[in-house]
mmCIF file of C-alpha atoms in Angstrom:
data_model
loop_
_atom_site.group_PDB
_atom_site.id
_atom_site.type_symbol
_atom_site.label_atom_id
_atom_site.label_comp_id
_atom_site.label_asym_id
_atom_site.label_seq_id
_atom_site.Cartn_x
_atom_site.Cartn_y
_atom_site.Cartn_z
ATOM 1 C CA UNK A 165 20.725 167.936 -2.865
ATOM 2 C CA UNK A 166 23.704 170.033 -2.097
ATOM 3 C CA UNK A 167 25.472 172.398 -4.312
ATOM 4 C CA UNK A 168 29.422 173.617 -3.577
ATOM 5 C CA UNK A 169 31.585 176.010 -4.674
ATOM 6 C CA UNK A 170 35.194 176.172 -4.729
ATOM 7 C CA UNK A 171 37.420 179.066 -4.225
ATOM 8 C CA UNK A 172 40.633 180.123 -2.685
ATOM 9 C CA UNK A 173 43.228 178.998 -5.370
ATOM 10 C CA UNK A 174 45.755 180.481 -6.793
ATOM 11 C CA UNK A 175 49.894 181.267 -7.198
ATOM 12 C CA UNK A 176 51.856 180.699 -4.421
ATOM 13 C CA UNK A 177 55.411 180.315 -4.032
ATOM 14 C CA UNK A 178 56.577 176.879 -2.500
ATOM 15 C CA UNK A 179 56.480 176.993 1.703
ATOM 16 C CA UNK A 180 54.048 179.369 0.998
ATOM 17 C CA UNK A 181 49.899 178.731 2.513
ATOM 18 C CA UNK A 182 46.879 178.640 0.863
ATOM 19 C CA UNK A 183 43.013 178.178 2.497
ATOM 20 C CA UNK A 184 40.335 176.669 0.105
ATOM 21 C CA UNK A 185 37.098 177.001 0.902
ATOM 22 C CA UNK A 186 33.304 175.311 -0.396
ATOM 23 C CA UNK A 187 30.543 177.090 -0.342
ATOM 24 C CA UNK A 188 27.549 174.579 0.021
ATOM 25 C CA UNK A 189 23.823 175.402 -0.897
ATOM 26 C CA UNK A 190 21.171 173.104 0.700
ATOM 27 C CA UNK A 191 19.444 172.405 4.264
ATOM 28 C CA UNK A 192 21.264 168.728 4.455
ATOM 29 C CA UNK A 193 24.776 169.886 4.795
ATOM 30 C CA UNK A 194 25.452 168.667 8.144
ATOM 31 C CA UNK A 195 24.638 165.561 7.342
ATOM 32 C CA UNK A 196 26.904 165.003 4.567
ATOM 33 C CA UNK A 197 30.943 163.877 4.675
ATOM 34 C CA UNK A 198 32.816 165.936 3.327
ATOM 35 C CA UNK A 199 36.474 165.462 1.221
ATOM 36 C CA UNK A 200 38.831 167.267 -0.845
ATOM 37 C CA UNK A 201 40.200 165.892 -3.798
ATOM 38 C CA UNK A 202 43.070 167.369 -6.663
ATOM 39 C CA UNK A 203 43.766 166.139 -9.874
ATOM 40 C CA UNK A 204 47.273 167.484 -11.329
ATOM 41 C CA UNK A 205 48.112 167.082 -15.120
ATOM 42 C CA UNK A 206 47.878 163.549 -16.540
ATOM 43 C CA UNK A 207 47.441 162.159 -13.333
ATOM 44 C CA UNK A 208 44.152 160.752 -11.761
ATOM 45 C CA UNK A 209 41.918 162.484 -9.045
ATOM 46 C CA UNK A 210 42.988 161.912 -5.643
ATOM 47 C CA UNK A 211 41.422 161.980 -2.402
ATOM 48 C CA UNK A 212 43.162 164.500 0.125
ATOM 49 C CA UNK A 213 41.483 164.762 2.943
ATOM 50 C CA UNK A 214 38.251 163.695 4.191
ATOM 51 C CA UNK A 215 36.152 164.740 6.970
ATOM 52 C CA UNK A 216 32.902 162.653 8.804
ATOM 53 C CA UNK A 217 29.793 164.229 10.929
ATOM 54 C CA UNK A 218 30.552 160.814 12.829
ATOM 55 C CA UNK A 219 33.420 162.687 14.884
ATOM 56 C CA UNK A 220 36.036 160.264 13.963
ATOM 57 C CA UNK A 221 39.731 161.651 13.178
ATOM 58 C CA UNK A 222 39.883 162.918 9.748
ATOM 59 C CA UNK A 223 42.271 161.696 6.952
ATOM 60 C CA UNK A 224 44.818 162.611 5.677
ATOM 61 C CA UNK A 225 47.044 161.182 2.258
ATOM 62 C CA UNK A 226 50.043 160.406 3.557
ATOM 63 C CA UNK A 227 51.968 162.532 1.447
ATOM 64 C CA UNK A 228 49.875 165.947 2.880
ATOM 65 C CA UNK A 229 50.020 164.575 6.425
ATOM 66 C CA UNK A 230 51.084 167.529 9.034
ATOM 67 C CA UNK A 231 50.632 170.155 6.662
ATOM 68 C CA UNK A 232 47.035 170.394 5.425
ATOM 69 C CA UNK A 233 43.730 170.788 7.530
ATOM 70 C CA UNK A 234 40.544 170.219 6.694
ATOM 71 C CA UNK A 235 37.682 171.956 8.672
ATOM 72 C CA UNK A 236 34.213 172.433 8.738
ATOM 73 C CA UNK A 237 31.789 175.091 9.680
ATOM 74 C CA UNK A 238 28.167 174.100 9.610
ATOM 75 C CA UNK A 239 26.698 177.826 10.784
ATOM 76 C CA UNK A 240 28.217 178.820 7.215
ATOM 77 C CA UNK A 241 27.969 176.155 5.160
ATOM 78 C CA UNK A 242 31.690 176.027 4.601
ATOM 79 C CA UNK A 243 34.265 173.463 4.190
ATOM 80 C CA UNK A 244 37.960 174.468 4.341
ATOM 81 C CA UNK A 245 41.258 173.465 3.078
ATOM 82 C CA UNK A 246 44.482 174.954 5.115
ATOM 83 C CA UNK A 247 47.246 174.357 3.164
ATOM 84 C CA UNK A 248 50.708 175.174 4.694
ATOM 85 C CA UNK A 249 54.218 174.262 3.318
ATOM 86 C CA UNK A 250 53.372 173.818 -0.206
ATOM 87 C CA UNK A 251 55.364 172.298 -2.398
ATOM 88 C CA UNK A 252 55.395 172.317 -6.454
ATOM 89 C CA UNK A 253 53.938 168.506 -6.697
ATOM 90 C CA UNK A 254 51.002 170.036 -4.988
ATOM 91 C CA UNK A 255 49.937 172.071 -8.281
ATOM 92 C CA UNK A 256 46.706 170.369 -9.062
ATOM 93 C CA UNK A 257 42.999 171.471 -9.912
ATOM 94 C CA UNK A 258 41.391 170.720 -6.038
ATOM 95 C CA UNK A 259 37.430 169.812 -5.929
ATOM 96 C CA UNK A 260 35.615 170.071 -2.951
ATOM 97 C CA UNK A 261 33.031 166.583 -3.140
ATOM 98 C CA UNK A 262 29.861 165.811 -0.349
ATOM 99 C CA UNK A 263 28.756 161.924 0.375
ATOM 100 C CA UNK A 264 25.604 161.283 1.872
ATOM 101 C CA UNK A 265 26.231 157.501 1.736
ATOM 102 C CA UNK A 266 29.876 156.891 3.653
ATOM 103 C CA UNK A 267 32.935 156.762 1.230
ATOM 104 C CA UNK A 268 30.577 157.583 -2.039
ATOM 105 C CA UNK A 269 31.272 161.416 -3.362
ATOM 106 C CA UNK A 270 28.595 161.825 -5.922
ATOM 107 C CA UNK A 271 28.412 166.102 -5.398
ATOM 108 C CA UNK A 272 31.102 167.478 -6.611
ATOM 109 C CA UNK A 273 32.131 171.362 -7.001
ATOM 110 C CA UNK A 274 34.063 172.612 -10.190
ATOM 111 C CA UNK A 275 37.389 172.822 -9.011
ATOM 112 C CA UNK A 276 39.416 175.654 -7.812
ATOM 113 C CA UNK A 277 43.235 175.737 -9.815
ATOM 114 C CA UNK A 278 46.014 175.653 -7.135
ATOM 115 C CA UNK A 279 50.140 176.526 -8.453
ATOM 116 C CA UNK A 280 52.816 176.552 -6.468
ATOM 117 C CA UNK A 281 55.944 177.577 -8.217
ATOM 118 C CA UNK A 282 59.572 176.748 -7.591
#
């Protein structure tokens, strides 16, 4: 199985940027989709973004579109989150999450806190 770490949160100032990235442990991580999810204060997780091994284009929530980028670096078992433009509704606890089977996250990482302030 595959094991992932978050990190790059932290206090940022709206417009400000941001990069997350998830560490992964395990020989299969190529193989895996990859996604990024938050989860702000009395609100449900979320999917962000979501990247596939397939090639295809990634996605995107619509309300992130243009200003966040997910990429992937397989020589370093890394995922990464660019954030740009942030904006205080982005404040949320952001999880990095692997599916083996298309469209079904079942590794998840503990969560990195990200706060943008006014």
């Amino acid at each position: 199985q595959v094991q992932l770490v978050e990190s790059g949160g932290g206090l940022v100032q709206a417009g400000g940027s941001l990069r997350l990235s998830c560490a992964a442990s395990g020989r299969t991580f190529s193989s895996y989709d990859m996604g990024w999810f938050r989860q702000a204060p009395g609100k449900e997780r979320e999917l962000v973004a979501a990247g596939s091994w397939s090639g295809g284009r990634p996605y995107y929530r619509d309300s992130v579109k243009g200003r966040f980028t997910i990429s992937r670096d397989n020589a370093k078992n890394t995922v990464y989150l660019q954030m740009d433009s942030l904006k205080p509704e982005d404040t949320a606890v952001y999880y990095c999450a692997a599916a083996q089977t298309p469209g079904v996250y079942d590794r998840w990482g503990q969560g990195t806190q990200v706060t943008v302030s006014s």
